[in-house]
Amino acid sequence: MRVAVRTLCEFAARRGDLDHRYTPAPTAEDGIAGHAKVQSRRGPQYQPELSLNGECAGLTLSGRADGYDPLANRIEEIKTHRGDLSRLSSDQRALHRAQLRAYGALHCRETGRDSVELALVYYDIGRDRETVERESASADTLWDELTALCDAYRQWAQQEAAHRRQRDNALQTLQFPFSDFRKGQRALAETVYRNSCRQQSLMLQAPTGLGKTLGTLYPALMALPRTGQDRLFYLTTRNPGKQLALDGLQALSDHQSAALPLRVLELSAKDHVCEHPDKACHGEACPLAAGFFDRLPAARQAAVDQDGPLTREALRQIAAAHGICPYFLAQEMARWSDVVVADVNRLFDQHALLYGLTQQNDWRVSLLVDEAHNLVDRARGMYSATLNQARLLKVKKQVPAPLKPSLNRVAKQWQALAREVDPDSDRPVFLKAIPKALLPSLNGLVSSITEYLTDNPPDLALQELMFDCLAFTRLAEAFGDHSLCEYENHGRGKAQLAIQNLIPADFLAPRFETVDSTLLFSATLSPGVYHRDLLGLPDDTFWQKVESPFRAEQVQVRFADRISTRRPDREASRTPIATLIAEQFREQPGNYLAYFSSFAYLRAVLETLIEQAPDIPVWHQHGGMSTDERQAFIDRFTGDGEGVGFAVLGGAFGEGIDLPGRRLIGAFVATLGLPPFDPWHEILRQRLDARFGQGYEYTYLYPGLQKVTQAAGRVIRTPEDQGTIWLIDDRFARPDTRKLLPDWWFPEHDHLLAPM
């Protein structure tokens, strides 16, 4: 039974309270950089990243000490932090010491030494300062301590090993939950299975209605025992996707001849599960944090004994029964679950839990990403940050006295930046570099707020300001041609400074390198090279498409290629588009969706249609719709209803809604979906052209046509549906545009799987 030293210590040596005070923890990238800086300061004899292995009390242990000085016979463990080290709790420091002493025990056993010097090095990233705690220990004492930890872990490890054997045996004979596959679903499943077994990276374009959720989960699970993979991560870019995955896993479990020993975990955002959002995450403030690690073992055992998936509600009930925090119980169970269903940020963002655990435990992970066409935009958001001058000034008016000097220094830097850029400009200004003078003041403010919040009641405004500053400074340290620095002045005291990510590949590539096999799937992943380049997938990533279960006979695709929807032509296009909608409706009454590039364009055509055909029922999307308003919009599409719903392309109704049968019989798409030709997108085009040689395609054409295909795809949802799609713009007739549309729409389409 193999276990990482860090995992062993976190399981057996943690005691006391949960303590997540307002000390901003370094990101994984910060930690790596901090370790490298400390290691670079040691002498030439220093051995960084010392691999250590051994057997103790029936366990095979492995780990990597951060460094070893053979002249001093000293093992070092480096821990990065920000802010006052005294804020680190005694329980956390005891855990760090236990890990270091475990490395010392393995080192003495490997080398035959009687003793070793141990150094716990705390490195403050913000201040570039080391604090070192040294001690000497005998080999016998260290081995006795390590044996005690292994004894505490062994029973759990034996239980987990038995679970793994049962899981793998059951998955080898896993039955598909239905009597037969849908058309195209078997080919999908076979492709997924081969990809997992070959430990490859694949982008799969699989149309809506194919049954992608089960068609990917079933073969990926079957491949786990054959490949020796430890975990399956099913990640989504939209919240409804998580429930579809959980439903699919439940269907698989329900249709087996015996109970399926598969531990399934749903990870939810903290603000969805926190029981005390008004309290800080430490034992002195929150009752569910006090004694958390003392009560965790019983709760953890109850969770693994749970009959059924560890959903948000199931975890809440278990946590309540043991008096601990449900959010951090879920994070603990991510270590012990076979399948994790979560948002993509849990693997890809700067603080990704699943990425850290995979690295720590050397897991072999099978990765499935649903609706992967959204990952480019989602990832750009993960690695972007904005500083808001108005928030700073608002806090400054009522700031506590200890924070005034730090806030004043930041405010002065804002004023200097405004004078340097252009105080009268109301247009975005793109800077060649991050303003260097601003960063030290931001770091100082973060430290000051951290220390203040540690000793004072929670203050939401201060906390938000601190996180904004911290996010900005972290990205500033990694600034490069993958990102853009933009300054905007919206009036006196209302400036904004943003780091906007343009090419997420630089940040995501290490994530993809960590997993054993990768499958990104969506109905719109064409062309594959665009997604491969922008997401940082390996160069040998494959792209395939699965034959659609739909037929060209189900849909009439019509081109209104004498109408231009370009900005200068929109006023002239109002009447022709309204006339076309009215004629189609009278020819075949029913429910339709009409998509436009903006709310202004939508309203203009809507007004014209009402004037021309006041008898046609219409309803429309507007900005800032509430959840109830969005649902009311969708509810207008009834099986026996008639009318036209107006929506914005790329908005809430452009994808992710299901209106089968007579609920939707047609769509009008009056735009190519191209982003605006503004200075920001022009810089993006230049950067993508310099990096990949396809600036226009990667910036405008491919993202635009992806939105068009998603929106038009609302019409045909089942093999029985019939409908009409109107593509309104002369550019839809161009060959370079036409080839990006789904080939099954047209009778001459190619049925073959196509490599990228």
Short mmCIF file of N, CA and C in Angstrom, two decimals, residues 33 41 70 81 88 93 164 171 187 276-277 282 308 329 354 367 396 422 435 457 472 481 562 575 583 638 713 747 749:
data_model
loop_
_atom_site.label_atom_id
_atom_site.label_comp_id
_atom_site.label_asym_id
_atom_site.label_seq_id
_atom_site.Cartn_x
_atom_site.Cartn_y
_atom_site.Cartn_z
N ALA A 33 7.71 29.04 -7.26
CA ALA A 33 8.68 30.12 -7.43
C ALA A 33 9.42 30.40 -6.12
N ARG A 41 19.63 29.93 -3.30
CA ARG A 41 20.52 30.63 -2.39
C ARG A 41 21.48 29.70 -1.66
N PRO A 70 24.42 17.97 2.18
CA PRO A 70 25.19 16.82 2.66
C PRO A 70 26.31 17.20 3.62
N HIS A 81 4.66 31.50 2.52
CA HIS A 81 3.52 32.17 3.16
C HIS A 81 3.57 33.64 2.81
N LEU A 88 0.37 32.11 11.72
CA LEU A 88 0.21 30.70 11.39
C LEU A 88 -0.03 29.93 12.68
N ARG A 93 1.71 24.55 12.13
CA ARG A 93 3.17 24.42 12.23
C ARG A 93 3.55 23.03 12.72
N ARG A 164 -10.62 -0.24 -3.40
CA ARG A 164 -10.08 -0.13 -4.76
C ARG A 164 -10.22 -1.46 -5.51
N LEU A 171 -16.00 -2.51 -12.02
CA LEU A 171 -15.93 -1.72 -13.25
C LEU A 171 -15.54 -2.58 -14.45
N ALA A 187 -20.11 4.43 -31.06
CA ALA A 187 -18.84 4.93 -31.61
C ALA A 187 -18.19 5.92 -30.65
N HIS A 276 -22.12 29.36 7.82
CA HIS A 276 -21.96 30.60 8.58
C HIS A 276 -21.18 31.61 7.75
N PRO A 277 -21.82 32.16 6.70
CA PRO A 277 -21.09 33.09 5.83
C PRO A 277 -20.66 34.38 6.52
N HIS A 282 -12.03 30.06 11.09
CA HIS A 282 -11.09 29.57 12.08
C HIS A 282 -11.85 29.31 13.38
N GLY A 308 -24.68 5.87 -1.56
CA GLY A 308 -25.05 6.83 -2.60
C GLY A 308 -24.00 7.91 -2.74
N LEU A 329 -15.26 19.51 4.58
CA LEU A 329 -15.44 18.05 4.53
C LEU A 329 -15.41 17.58 3.08
N LEU A 354 -8.02 20.21 -7.10
CA LEU A 354 -7.76 18.91 -7.73
C LEU A 354 -6.37 18.86 -8.36
N LEU A 367 -9.48 12.53 -17.20
CA LEU A 367 -10.15 13.83 -17.18
C LEU A 367 -11.18 13.91 -18.30
N LYS A 396 -11.38 53.81 1.77
CA LYS A 396 -10.50 54.82 2.37
C LYS A 396 -11.27 55.81 3.25
N ASP A 422 -3.14 59.46 -19.05
CA ASP A 422 -3.86 60.55 -19.73
C ASP A 422 -5.09 60.86 -18.89
N PRO A 435 2.46 48.88 -14.23
CA PRO A 435 3.11 50.01 -13.53
C PRO A 435 3.88 49.51 -12.30
N PRO A 457 -12.82 41.76 13.88
CA PRO A 457 -13.98 41.08 13.28
C PRO A 457 -13.93 41.15 11.76
N PHE A 472 -4.40 40.73 -8.37
CA PHE A 472 -3.69 41.55 -9.35
C PHE A 472 -2.18 41.36 -9.23
N ASP A 481 3.35 38.12 -22.80
CA ASP A 481 2.58 38.39 -24.01
C ASP A 481 1.26 37.64 -24.05
N ARG A 562 -28.64 37.99 -49.10
CA ARG A 562 -28.70 39.32 -49.69
C ARG A 562 -28.86 40.40 -48.62
N THR A 575 -36.15 46.10 -41.85
CA THR A 575 -37.37 45.70 -42.56
C THR A 575 -37.21 44.35 -43.24
N GLU A 583 -42.86 36.14 -42.72
CA GLU A 583 -43.20 35.19 -43.78
C GLU A 583 -42.98 33.75 -43.34
N THR A 638 -44.07 26.59 -25.33
CA THR A 638 -44.87 25.42 -25.00
C THR A 638 -45.14 24.60 -26.27
N GLY A 713 -28.32 25.22 -32.90
CA GLY A 713 -28.48 23.85 -32.40
C GLY A 713 -29.62 23.68 -31.42
N PRO A 747 -27.05 17.61 -47.04
CA PRO A 747 -27.14 16.21 -47.50
C PRO A 747 -25.81 15.61 -47.89
N HIS A 749 -22.92 15.71 -46.45
CA HIS A 749 -21.89 15.73 -45.41
C HIS A 749 -21.17 14.39 -45.29
#
